[in-house]
XYZ file of C-alpha atoms in Angstrom:
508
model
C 0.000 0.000 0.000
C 2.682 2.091 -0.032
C 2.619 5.433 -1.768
C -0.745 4.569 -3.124
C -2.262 8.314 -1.629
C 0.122 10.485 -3.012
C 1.019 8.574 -6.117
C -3.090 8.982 -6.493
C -3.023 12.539 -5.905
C -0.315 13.359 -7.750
C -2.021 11.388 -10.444
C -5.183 13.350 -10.116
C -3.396 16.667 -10.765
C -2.218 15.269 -14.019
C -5.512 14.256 -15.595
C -7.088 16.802 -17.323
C -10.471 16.281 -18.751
C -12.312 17.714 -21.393
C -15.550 19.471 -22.111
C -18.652 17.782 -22.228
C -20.875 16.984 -25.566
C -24.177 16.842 -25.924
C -25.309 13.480 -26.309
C -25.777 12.653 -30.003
C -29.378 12.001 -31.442
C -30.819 8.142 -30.960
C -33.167 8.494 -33.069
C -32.697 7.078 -36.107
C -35.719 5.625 -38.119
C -35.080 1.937 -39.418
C -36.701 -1.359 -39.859
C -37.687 -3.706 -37.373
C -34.709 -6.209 -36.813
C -35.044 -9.691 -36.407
C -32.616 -12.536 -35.559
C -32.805 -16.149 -36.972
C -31.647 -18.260 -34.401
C -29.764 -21.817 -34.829
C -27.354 -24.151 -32.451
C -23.846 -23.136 -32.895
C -21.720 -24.900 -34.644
C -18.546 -24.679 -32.008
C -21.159 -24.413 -28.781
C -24.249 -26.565 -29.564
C -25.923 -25.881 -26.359
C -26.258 -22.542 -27.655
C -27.671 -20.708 -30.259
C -26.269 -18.435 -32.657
C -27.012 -15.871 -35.114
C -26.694 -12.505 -37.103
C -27.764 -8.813 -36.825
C -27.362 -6.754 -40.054
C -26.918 -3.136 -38.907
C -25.896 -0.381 -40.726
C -21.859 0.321 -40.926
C -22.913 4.523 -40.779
C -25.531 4.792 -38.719
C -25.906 8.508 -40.361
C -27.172 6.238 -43.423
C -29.159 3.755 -42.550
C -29.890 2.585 -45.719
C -26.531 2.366 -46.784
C -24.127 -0.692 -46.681
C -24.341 -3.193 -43.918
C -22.169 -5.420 -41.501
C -23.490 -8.450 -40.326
C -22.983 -8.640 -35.883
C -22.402 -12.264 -34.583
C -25.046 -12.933 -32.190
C -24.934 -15.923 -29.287
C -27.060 -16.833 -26.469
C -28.005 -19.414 -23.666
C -31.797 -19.491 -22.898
C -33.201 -18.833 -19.011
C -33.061 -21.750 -17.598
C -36.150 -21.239 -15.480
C -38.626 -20.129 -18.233
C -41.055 -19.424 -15.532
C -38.873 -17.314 -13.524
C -37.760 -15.612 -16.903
C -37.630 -11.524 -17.356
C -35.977 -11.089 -20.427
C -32.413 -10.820 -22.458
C -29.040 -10.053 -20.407
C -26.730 -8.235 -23.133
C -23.216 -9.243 -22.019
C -19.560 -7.874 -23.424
C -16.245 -8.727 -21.714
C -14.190 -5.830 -22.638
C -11.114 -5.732 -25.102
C -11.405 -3.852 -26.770
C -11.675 -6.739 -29.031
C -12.974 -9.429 -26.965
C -15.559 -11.370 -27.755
C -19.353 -11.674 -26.353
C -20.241 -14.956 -28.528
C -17.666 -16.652 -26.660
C -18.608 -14.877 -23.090
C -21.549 -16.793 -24.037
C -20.281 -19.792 -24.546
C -18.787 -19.607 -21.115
C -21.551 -18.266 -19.259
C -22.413 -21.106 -17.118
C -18.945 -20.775 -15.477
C -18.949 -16.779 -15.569
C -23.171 -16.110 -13.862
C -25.005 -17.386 -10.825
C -27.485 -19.579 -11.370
C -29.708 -17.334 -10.279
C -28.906 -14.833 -12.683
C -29.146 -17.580 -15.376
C -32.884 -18.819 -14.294
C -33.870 -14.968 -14.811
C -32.576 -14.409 -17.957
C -31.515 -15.338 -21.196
C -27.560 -14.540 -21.029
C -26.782 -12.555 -24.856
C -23.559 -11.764 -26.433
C -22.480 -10.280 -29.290
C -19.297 -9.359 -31.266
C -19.274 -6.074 -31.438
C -18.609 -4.386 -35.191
C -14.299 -4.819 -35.783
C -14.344 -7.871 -33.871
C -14.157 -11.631 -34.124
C -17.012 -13.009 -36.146
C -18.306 -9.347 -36.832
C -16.223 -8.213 -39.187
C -13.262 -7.764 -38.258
C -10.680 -5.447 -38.621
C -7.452 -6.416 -40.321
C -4.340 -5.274 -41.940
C -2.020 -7.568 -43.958
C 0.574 -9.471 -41.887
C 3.578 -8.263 -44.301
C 2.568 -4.679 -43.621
C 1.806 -5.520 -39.559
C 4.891 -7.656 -38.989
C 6.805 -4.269 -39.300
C 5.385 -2.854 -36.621
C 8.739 -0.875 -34.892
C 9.174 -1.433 -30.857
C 5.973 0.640 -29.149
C 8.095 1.950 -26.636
C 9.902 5.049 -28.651
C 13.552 6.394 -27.143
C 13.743 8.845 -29.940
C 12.943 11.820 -32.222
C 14.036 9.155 -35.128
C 12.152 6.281 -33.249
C 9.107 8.635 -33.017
C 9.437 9.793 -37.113
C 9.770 6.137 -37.874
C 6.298 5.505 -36.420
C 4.385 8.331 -37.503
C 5.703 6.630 -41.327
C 4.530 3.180 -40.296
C 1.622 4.458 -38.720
C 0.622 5.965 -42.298
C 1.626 2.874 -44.137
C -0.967 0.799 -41.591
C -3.789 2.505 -41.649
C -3.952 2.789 -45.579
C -3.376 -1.598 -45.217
C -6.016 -1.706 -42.936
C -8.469 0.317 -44.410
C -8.271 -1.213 -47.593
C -8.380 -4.562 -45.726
C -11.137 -3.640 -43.704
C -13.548 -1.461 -46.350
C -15.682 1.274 -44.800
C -16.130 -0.638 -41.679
C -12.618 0.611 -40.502
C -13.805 4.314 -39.815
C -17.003 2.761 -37.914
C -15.685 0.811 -35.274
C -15.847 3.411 -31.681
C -18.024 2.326 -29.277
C -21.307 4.731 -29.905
C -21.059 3.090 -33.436
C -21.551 -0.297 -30.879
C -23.970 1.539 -28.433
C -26.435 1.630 -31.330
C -25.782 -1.598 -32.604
C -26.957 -2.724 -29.079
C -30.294 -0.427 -29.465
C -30.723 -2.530 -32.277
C -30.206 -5.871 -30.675
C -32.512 -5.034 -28.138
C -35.186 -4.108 -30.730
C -34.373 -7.714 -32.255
C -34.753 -9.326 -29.093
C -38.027 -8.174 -28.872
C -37.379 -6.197 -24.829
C -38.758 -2.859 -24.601
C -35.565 -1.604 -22.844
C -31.828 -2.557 -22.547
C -30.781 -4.562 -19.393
C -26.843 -5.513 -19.639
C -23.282 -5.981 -17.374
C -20.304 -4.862 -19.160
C -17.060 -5.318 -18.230
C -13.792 -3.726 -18.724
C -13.812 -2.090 -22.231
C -17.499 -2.883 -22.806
C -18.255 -0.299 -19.999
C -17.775 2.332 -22.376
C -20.408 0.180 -24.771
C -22.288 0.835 -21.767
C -22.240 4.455 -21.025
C -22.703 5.388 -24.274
C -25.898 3.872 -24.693
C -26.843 5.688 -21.374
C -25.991 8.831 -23.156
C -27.614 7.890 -26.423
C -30.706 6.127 -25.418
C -31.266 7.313 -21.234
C -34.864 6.657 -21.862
C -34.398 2.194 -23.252
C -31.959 1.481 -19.977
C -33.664 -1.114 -17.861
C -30.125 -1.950 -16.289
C -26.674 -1.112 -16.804
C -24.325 -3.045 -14.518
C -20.870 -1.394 -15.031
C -17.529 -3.564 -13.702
C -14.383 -1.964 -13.800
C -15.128 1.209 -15.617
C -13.432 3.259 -18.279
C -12.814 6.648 -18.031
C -14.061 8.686 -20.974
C -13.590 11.700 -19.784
C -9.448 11.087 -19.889
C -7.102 13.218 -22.757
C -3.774 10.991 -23.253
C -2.142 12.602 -20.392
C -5.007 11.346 -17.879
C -4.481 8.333 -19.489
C -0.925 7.389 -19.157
C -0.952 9.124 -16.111
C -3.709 7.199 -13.701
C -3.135 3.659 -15.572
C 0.887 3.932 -14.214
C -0.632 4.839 -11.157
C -3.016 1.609 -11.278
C -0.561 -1.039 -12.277
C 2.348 0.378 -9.961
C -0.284 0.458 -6.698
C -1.208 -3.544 -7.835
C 2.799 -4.335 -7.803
C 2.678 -3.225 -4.318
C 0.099 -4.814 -3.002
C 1.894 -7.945 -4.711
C 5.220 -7.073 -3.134
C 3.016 -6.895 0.386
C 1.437 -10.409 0.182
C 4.925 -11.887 -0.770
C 6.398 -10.429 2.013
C 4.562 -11.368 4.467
C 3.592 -15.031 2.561
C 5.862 -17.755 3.184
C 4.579 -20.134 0.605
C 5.394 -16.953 -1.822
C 8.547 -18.434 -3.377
C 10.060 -14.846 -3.331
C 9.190 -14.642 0.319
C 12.537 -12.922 2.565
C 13.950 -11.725 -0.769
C 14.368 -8.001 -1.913
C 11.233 -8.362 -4.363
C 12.409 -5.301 -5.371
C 15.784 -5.162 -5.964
C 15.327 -8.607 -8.599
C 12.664 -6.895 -10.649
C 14.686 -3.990 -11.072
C 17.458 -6.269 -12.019
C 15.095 -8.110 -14.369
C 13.750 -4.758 -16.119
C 18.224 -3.516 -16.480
C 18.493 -6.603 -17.970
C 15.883 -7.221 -20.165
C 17.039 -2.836 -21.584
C 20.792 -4.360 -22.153
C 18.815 -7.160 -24.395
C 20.421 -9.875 -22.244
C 17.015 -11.633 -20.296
C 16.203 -14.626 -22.204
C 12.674 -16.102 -21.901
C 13.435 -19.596 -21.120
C 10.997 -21.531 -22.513
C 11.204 -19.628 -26.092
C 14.961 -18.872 -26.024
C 13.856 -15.678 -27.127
C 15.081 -11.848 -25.842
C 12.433 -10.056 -23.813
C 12.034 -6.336 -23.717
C 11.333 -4.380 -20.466
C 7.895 -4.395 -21.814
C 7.579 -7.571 -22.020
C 8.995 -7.790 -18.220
C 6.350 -5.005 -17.351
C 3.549 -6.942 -18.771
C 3.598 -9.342 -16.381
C 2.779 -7.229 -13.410
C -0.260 -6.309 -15.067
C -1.207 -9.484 -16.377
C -0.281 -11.171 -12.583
C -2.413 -8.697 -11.395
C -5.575 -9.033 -13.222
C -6.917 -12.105 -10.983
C -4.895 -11.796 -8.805
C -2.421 -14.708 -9.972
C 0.147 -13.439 -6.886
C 1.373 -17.402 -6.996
C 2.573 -17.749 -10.960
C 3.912 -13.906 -10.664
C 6.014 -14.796 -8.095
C 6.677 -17.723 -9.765
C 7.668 -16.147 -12.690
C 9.761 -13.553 -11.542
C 12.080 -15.611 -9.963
C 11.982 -18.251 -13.167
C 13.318 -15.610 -14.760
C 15.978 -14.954 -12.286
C 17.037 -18.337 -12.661
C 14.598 -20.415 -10.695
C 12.827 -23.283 -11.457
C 9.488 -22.968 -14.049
C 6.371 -22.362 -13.044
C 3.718 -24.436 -12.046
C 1.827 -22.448 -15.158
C 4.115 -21.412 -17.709
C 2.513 -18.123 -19.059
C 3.018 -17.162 -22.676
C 5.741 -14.503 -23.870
C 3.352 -11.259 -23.309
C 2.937 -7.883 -25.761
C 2.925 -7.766 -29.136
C 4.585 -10.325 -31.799
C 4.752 -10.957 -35.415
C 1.907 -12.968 -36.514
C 1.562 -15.756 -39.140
C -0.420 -16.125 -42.080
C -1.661 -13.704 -44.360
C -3.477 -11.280 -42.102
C -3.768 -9.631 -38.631
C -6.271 -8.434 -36.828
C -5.724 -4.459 -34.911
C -8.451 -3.990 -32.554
C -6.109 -1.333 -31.159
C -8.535 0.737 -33.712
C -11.527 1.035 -31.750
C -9.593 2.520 -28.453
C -7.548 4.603 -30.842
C -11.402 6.320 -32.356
C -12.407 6.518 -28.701
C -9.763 8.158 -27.363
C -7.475 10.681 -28.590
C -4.040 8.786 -27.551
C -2.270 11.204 -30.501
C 1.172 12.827 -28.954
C 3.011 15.640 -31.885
C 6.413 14.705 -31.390
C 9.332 12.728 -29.273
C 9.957 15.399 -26.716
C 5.548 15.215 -25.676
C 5.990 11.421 -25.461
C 8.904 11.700 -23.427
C 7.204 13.829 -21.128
C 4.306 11.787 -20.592
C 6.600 8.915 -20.187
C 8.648 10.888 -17.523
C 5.116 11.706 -15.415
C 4.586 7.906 -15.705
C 8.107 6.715 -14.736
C 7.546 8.740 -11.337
C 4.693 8.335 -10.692
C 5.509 4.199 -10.870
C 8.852 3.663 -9.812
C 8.636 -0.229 -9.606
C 6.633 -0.823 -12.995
C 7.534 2.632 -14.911
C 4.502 2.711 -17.119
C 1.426 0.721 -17.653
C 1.893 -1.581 -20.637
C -1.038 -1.611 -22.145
C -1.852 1.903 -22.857
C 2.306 2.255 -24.139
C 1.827 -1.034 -26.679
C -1.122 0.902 -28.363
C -0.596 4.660 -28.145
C 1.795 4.535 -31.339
C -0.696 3.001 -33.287
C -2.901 5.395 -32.666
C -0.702 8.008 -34.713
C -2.305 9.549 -38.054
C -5.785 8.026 -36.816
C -9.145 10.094 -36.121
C -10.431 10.021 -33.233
C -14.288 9.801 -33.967
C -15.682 9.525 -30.770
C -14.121 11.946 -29.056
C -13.384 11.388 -25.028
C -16.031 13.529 -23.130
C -17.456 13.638 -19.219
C -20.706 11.838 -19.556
C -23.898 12.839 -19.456
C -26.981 10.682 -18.230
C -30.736 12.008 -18.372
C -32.702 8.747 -18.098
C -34.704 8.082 -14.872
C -33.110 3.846 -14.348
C -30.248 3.600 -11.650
C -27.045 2.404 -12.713
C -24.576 -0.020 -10.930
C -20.621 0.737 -11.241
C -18.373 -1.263 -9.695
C -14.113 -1.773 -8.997
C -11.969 -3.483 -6.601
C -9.585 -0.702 -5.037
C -6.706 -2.506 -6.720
C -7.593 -2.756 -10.076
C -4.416 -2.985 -12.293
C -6.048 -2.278 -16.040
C -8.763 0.065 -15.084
C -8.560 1.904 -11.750
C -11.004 2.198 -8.765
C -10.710 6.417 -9.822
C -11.982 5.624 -13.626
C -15.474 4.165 -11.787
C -15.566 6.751 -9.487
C -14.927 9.789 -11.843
C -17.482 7.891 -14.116
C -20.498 7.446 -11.236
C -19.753 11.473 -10.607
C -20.032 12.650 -14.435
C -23.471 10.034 -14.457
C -25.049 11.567 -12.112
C -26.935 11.087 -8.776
C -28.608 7.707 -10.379
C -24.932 6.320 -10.473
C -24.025 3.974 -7.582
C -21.131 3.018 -7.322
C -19.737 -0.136 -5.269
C -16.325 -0.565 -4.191
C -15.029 -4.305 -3.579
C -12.047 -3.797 -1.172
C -9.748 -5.965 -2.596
C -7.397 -6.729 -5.790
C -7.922 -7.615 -9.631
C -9.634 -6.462 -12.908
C -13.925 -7.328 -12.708
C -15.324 -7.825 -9.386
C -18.527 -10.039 -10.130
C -17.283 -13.116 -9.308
C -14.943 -12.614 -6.402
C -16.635 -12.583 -3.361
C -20.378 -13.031 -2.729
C -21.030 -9.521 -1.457
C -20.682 -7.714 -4.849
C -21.947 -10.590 -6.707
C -25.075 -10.548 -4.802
C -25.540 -6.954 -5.146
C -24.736 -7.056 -8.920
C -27.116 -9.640 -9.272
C -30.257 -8.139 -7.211
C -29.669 -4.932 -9.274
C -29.734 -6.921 -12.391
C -32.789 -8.892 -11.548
C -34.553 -6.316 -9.177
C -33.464 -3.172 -10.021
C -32.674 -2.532 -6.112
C -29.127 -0.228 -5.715
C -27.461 -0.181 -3.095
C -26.639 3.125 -1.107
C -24.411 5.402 -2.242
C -21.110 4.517 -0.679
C -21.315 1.096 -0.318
C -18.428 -0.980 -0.042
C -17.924 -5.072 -0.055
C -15.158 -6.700 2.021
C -12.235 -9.521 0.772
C -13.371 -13.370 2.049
C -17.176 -12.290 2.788
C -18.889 -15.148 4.569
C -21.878 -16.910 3.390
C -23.960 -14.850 4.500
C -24.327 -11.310 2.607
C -22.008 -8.717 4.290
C -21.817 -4.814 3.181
C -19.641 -2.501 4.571
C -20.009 1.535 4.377
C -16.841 2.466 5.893
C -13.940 5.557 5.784
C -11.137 4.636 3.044
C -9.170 2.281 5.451
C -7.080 -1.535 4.077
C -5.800 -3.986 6.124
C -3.875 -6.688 5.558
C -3.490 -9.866 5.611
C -4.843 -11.307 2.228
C -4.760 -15.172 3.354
C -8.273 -15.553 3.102
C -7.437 -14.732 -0.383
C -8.597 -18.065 -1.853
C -8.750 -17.088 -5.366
C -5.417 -15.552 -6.115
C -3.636 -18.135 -7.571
């Protein structure tokens, strides 16, 4: 925990957020939809089929992309209420297999209510998606620029991409943000026959979320938000509160092993070897062992996000000291970040967050200074890596949906929800985005660790799920413990943590 307040703070002071936009018009006159359903062919027990929605939704009557549509029937048809639209983030994950895995992912409860929907959203998967030829990909320079030359070498490949891609892609490639999805969604509810939208987002499909509260306040039903985005964010925000984010999960890592035994870096300086592991991996001599293969200090970095996500605290220490010459893991985790790819194509869902957010920098010396604000502000972990592998990509690109504080009218509550140690999207993102929706926001902190809260500990899961089924908030301030008992616990406390984490039965 430590530094988390005044890394935070100082964080705070760095994001800088822009005006707010009206919300655009929903209204858009078009046909009624319809879906033809069938069992799918890699998922039997579930069905699957297509939406054809307009790739401009300015012209509806103009050419079409077909959305790949799953879902997994009530299983209490008396007990039924209607459709639960599901997405699992990304950007550029996919909601027909979230469906697929929905009996391990819901409550049973939730399940007997409703019929559990996902879709691809437009650029992604089965819908479409967008790709660039692997010859012109597989040049792709290192995302983490060191130079005015380095930075002049993108912004040519960056050029050179986006003309591949487009011409890959078609028209689809400059309709890909998420209020392009948001209506797409209108439009799956109208197929699925429910007079208004009831859904649970996570991750990156928040923002799917909150822009159809903006677009269509008056069709929400539900919105269950888990682990929020911030939309309100310029680049600067960005870089800024994400370093913050995955450097405050490394702690809170470095805390369990310390005072873990089984942790197999327990009594070392946890410290001191990850430094070591980062100088290494910048002099090019840290081999991955199981590839034989270089790693980057991105690559290194990656895996304190990625061990954080869960928590996985066991295969991240694990992994750390494989790669100071222990013995492999019990998992062996895949080299992370980008890599060439194979075959003829490759997909670049980096697109959508680059037309939702305006992640453009003008020259070296700004994205040295952003770097510098992240590299103090995260001493351990120097930047977040996820936000650093896409930002170059994002050079020469609109943004078309540009970032904005929200703005909710409709009269439904909404549910937000983080764990205070979120790694990819941090507890501040849901809280700045409950404040911009307004007083109908709730938002519910879990006090714990990892990306998506539903799940973890019965507390929030119960409360996500009454909200889902009954529409019933909980108060404003309302925050779930770590290792809840059986019985359904909330706590509305003052900001305090407390170690230890051995109850922590999932980690790992």
């Amino acid at each position: 925990m430590r530094r988390r307040f005044t890394l935070l703070a100082a964080a705070l002071v760095a994001v800088a957020t822009l005006s707010p936009v009206p919300a655009a018009s929903a209204e858009v006159t078009q046909p009624a939809r319809t879906i033809t359903w069938a069992p799918c062919e890699e998922e039997p027990s579930a069905e699957c089929g297509t939406l054809t929605v307009p790739i401009d939704w300015s012209q509806p009557d103009g050419p079409t992309v077909d959305i790949a549509v799953a879902r997994r029937k009530a299983t209490d048809p008396d007990a039924r209420i209607g459709s639960l639209v599901i997405n699992p983030g990304g950007p550029g994950g996919s909601g027909v297999e979230a469906v697929y895995g929905a009996p391990g992912s819901y409550t049973e409860e939730l399940q007997r209510h409703f019929d559990i929907v996902g879709f691809d959203p437009r650029g992604v998967g089965r819908s479409h998606p967008v790709i660039c030829s692997a010859s012109v990909y597989n040049q792709m320079p290192h995302t983490v620029i060191k130079s005015q030359a380095e930075f002049e070498a993108w912004d040519a490949f960056t050029k050179r991409l986006h003309q591949d891609c487009r011409e890959r892609t078609g028209p689809l490639y400059d309709h890909v943000d998420s209020t392009d999805v948001a209506r797409d969604m209108d439009a799956l509810r109208e197929a699925l026959g429910e007079e208004k939208l009831t859904y649970y987002g996570i991750s990156y499909g928040t923002l799917i979320g909150q822009m159809y509260a903006e677009l269509f306040p008056d069709r929400v039903r539900a919105l269950g938000l888990d682990s929020n985005m911030d939309h309100s964010l310029d680049v600067a925000g960005f870089l800024a509160t994400e370093a913050v984010a995955v450097e405050d999960a490394f702690d809170q890592f470095v805390g369990w092993c310390e005072q873990e035994p089984s942790c197999v870096l327990h009594g070392q300086d946890i410290r001191a070897i990850w430094k070591n592991l980062r100088e290494k991996a910048q002099r090019g001599e840290l081999i991955y062992p199981s590839t034989g293969t270089k790693m980057t200090e991105l690559q290194v970095i990656y895996n304190a996000a990625l061990g954080n996500e869960g928590p996985d605290w066991v295969t991240l220490s694990q992994t750390i000291n494989w790669l100071n010459g222990g013995p492999e893991p019990d998992w062996v985790p895949p080299l992370p970040g980008r890599g060439p790819v194979e075959g003829d194509v490759a997909e670049l869902p980096t697109t959508i967050l680059c037309q939702d957010y305006d992640l453009r920098v003008r020259n070296y010396a700004e994205y040295a200074a952003l770097m510098k604000v992240s590299n103090a502000l995260a001493p351990d972990t120097r930047y977040h890596p996820y936000p650093i592998d896409d930002l170059p990509i994002c050079m020469n690109y609109k943004t078309t949906n540009p970032p904005h504080e929200l703005r909710y009218t409709g009269d439904a509550p909404l549910l937000l929800g983080n764990s205070l140690h979120d790694p990819a999207t941090p507890w501040i993102w849901s809280a700045n985005a409950a404040r911009q929706l307004g007083p109908k926001a709730v938002l519910l902190t879990y006090e714990g660790w990892g990306h998506r809260i539903y799940g973890k500990d019965k507390c929030q899961t119960d409360i996500f799920d009454e909200y889902l089924i009954s529409l019933k908030v909980p108060p404003h301030g309302t925050r779930c413990a770590v290792g809840t008992p059986e019985e359904n616990v909330l706590k509305r406390q003052a900001d305090t943590r407390l170690w230890p984490t051995d109850r922590l039965s999932w980690a790992g």
